[in-house]
Amino acid sequence: MKVIYTYTDEAPALATHSLLPVIEAFAGKAGVDVETRDISLAARILAKFPDLLTDTQRVPDALAELGALATTPEANIIKLPNVSASLPQLKAAVTELQAAGYAVPDYPEDPRTEAEISARAAYDSVKGSAVNPVLREGNSDRRAPASVKGFARKHPHSMGAWSPESKSHVTTMLDGDFRHSEVSVTLAAADTLRIEHVSADGTVTVLKESLPVLAGEIVDASVMRRAALDAFLAQQIADAKAEGVLFSVHLKATMMKVSDPIIFGRVVEAFFPAVFAEHGAALTSVGADPDDGLASVLAALGRLPSAEREAVEAAIAAGYESGPSLAMVDSDKGITNLHVPSDVIIDASMPAAIRSSGQMWNTAGELQDTKYVIPDSSYAPLYAETVDFCREHGAFDPTTMGTTPNVGLMAQKAEEYGSHDKTFEIGAAGTVRVVDAAGTVLLSHDVAAGDVWRACQTKDAPVRNWVELAVDRARATGSPAVFWLDETRAHDAQVLVKVRAHLAELDTDGLTIEVMDVADATRYTLDRARRGEDTISVTGNVLRDYLTDLFPIMELGTSAKMLSIVPLMNGGGLFETGAGGSAPKHVQQLVKEDHLRWDSLGEFLALAVSLEFLAEKTDNPRAGLLGAALDEATGRLLEEGRSPARRVGEIDNRGSHYYLALYWAQALAAQTTDPELAALFAGLAGDLAAAEETIVGELAAVQGNPVDLGGYYHVDRTRTDAVMRPSATLNGLIDAF
Ligand SMILES: NC(=O)C1=CN([C@@H]2O[C@H](COP(=O)(O)OP(=O)(O)OC[C@H]3O[C@@H](n4cnc5c(N)ncnc54)[C@H](OP(=O)(O)O)[C@@H]3O)[C@@H](O)[C@H]2O)C=CC1
Ligand SMILES: O=C(O)CCC(=O)C(=O)O
Ligand SMILES: [Mg+2]
């Protein structure tokens, strides 16, 4: 068994250039092989077009390799966050690769030839959340380690105060959304299903020919009705204006790569109704697509004849004028909530707003009360209740609040997060139905043109494994475990049958296990958190994602500090680093002033558990000592304030890696279980300590100037090494070890 360390994108990839040499040097002394696999967006694109690349340009399909590995007991994968590319990001990456001499094709907007159709399919498979679902062959156990929680209690981050007069609120659909149209069935036996559309005149169009299902599998179908969505959005825009609050929409266009960009596009159109009603055809003719955001529409205007362009610009100006103020992503640059679908990602954006007094930024760069539009009502009650709770009780206090770990159902593309290949924008009125091999209609909906219809799958074995994991965590902690399931929701009712049956088979004596719907579970958990009590949230895949940003951001300031373990169902281990993303803002800061504020705490925590896992699986006590020493070093790093600071001139990611290496080596030198290992590390520990002033000086000296990484999605590795390893003294000690 080896440790596979993934090379991804943006800030975590930059951090890897600095941290990996340390990891390799240390692991080598315990006979642990560390290998990297490049699953960055750029590599994933290149892997799709081997025929168009030269021998030296070609890259293996590392993601496919790791996806296969994840189904074996040999897997020991450290997964750093990666870009889940929206279409604008994907196109930017393609352009960058082409400019660097890679003959990958343009993204075919309107594929016609066979080559274009296959290129489009290749790109669509790379787009959005294309990595995590492939590797996640297990359920998720995310929590704040005691040392991290304890540190946050002693050294709290800032929390914006909440006013009882806050006008901020969450709004969601009461009908016509996925939640209210959901139907669900559990299959008694394995089968192959088919999804088809039947038009009013009886014409049958197959949407998906083959949908294999296993015995005991839950299949749901639901539909977001365009007419209901449009009416809801128009009302919310008018209400925001009347109430004098900012308008904002919160979706997950990256993970929900088919449904949510379409919904995002409806919001852009609803905000600028005249633009699309009067100029829709002209805009389409120049490739402007509201699903890719307002920025892409604005970019396409240059391709319009000038008279038409001016008319559209006037209509956009009129839309801004007559509508409510928009929440801003970057008020200095004039980037609104509607500019780029991947700029506002609900799991991070809602907690960030809740942390900032329940407000978002307006065009003047000031915080203001906001209407949070979350169209589908399946999970909106989480944020609605949290906003109301904070208005009533004030902001949470990180020094006293309890912790809310999560046990998430995630394995084998569970629920909505596996629905991309079963999501369709409906072209014509009719019926969509799910039919079994015998021709029986299992699920069906009447649909209209423009509706978004989708099916989701949830397999039986992952549900059983998830229930067991929940019971294990409840037993290990003594905290109550709450299954966030709603008996009145079609899908949840099917899941509950399995949960109750399996709980009855397990030993739950003395444990507190509850079942509550989203609103009740939120209130119950928040109430306990406010009193300093811990509560395990046991949730489906989407709430796993939402809760593991919401609670860490309130408790710890960022979800980067979470321990995120995925015990793979076939016995391997997947160790995710943190629960958050790839922090694109951090790259901008590095490029501007050579300071990387990315905190690799998530990587340290993941590596420690990965080493302990390997120690146990391969009977390698040295790996165990390495892991235990790393935990000790991580605790000390926190205590001694060696985490990256936000501002240039202060310690950054690279400085924190130096101290990690120092403390890790010292902990290994100090342990007495393996004197030979201690002796191996004593020299390095001494050298690193003696050179502290020199190394810290060398690391500080480079800060303040712009740097060039030679790319964004596809950086120049040599240059990036140079940027991320600027201390010759530190490099000399690590490389010689
Ligand atoms: N597991 C995965 O692979 C995930 C990937 N993503 C991807 O990440 C990208 C950005 O997503 P977004 O939702 O903006 O989330 P991010 O978590 O990247 O960013 C939100 C903010 O969290 C803070 N933050 C996150 N990680 C760290 C860290 N290690 N150290 C310090 N601060 C941190 C930063 O705050 P500040 O600016 O205040 O420093 C950052 O701006 C997208 O491409 C998305 O698809 C998102 C979630 C998970
Ligand atoms: O895969 C993605 O796009 C994001 C994953 C994520 O946000 C999470 O797992 O918390
Ligand atoms: Mg998330």
PDB file of N, CA, C and O in Angstrom, residues 308 469 481 506 561:
ATOM      1  N   GLU A 308     -27.595  47.313 -32.169  1.00  0.00           N
ATOM      2  CA  GLU A 308     -28.217  46.302 -31.306  1.00  0.00           C
ATOM      3  C   GLU A 308     -27.486  46.241 -29.951  1.00  0.00           C
ATOM      4  O   GLU A 308     -28.114  46.102 -28.902  1.00  0.00           O
ATOM      5  N   LEU A 469     -22.074   3.633  10.269  1.00  0.00           N
ATOM      6  CA  LEU A 469     -21.099   4.685  10.580  1.00  0.00           C
ATOM      7  C   LEU A 469     -21.695   5.657  11.605  1.00  0.00           C
ATOM      8  O   LEU A 469     -21.010   6.112  12.531  1.00  0.00           O
ATOM      9  N   ALA A 481     -27.292  11.454  17.864  1.00  0.00           N
ATOM     10  CA  ALA A 481     -27.168  11.441  16.404  1.00  0.00           C
ATOM     11  C   ALA A 481     -28.558  11.695  15.823  1.00  0.00           C
ATOM     12  O   ALA A 481     -29.510  11.003  16.181  1.00  0.00           O
ATOM     13  N   LEU A 506     -28.923  -3.273  14.755  1.00  0.00           N
ATOM     14  CA  LEU A 506     -27.650  -2.861  15.363  1.00  0.00           C
ATOM     15  C   LEU A 506     -27.829  -2.648  16.862  1.00  0.00           C
ATOM     16  O   LEU A 506     -28.952  -2.450  17.343  1.00  0.00           O
ATOM     17  N   LYS A 561     -10.340  23.438   8.173  1.00  0.00           N
ATOM     18  CA  LYS A 561      -9.756  22.828   9.373  1.00  0.00           C
ATOM     19  C   LYS A 561     -10.433  21.523   9.771  1.00  0.00           C
ATOM     20  O   LYS A 561     -10.216  21.020  10.868  1.00  0.00           O
TER      21      LYS A 561
END
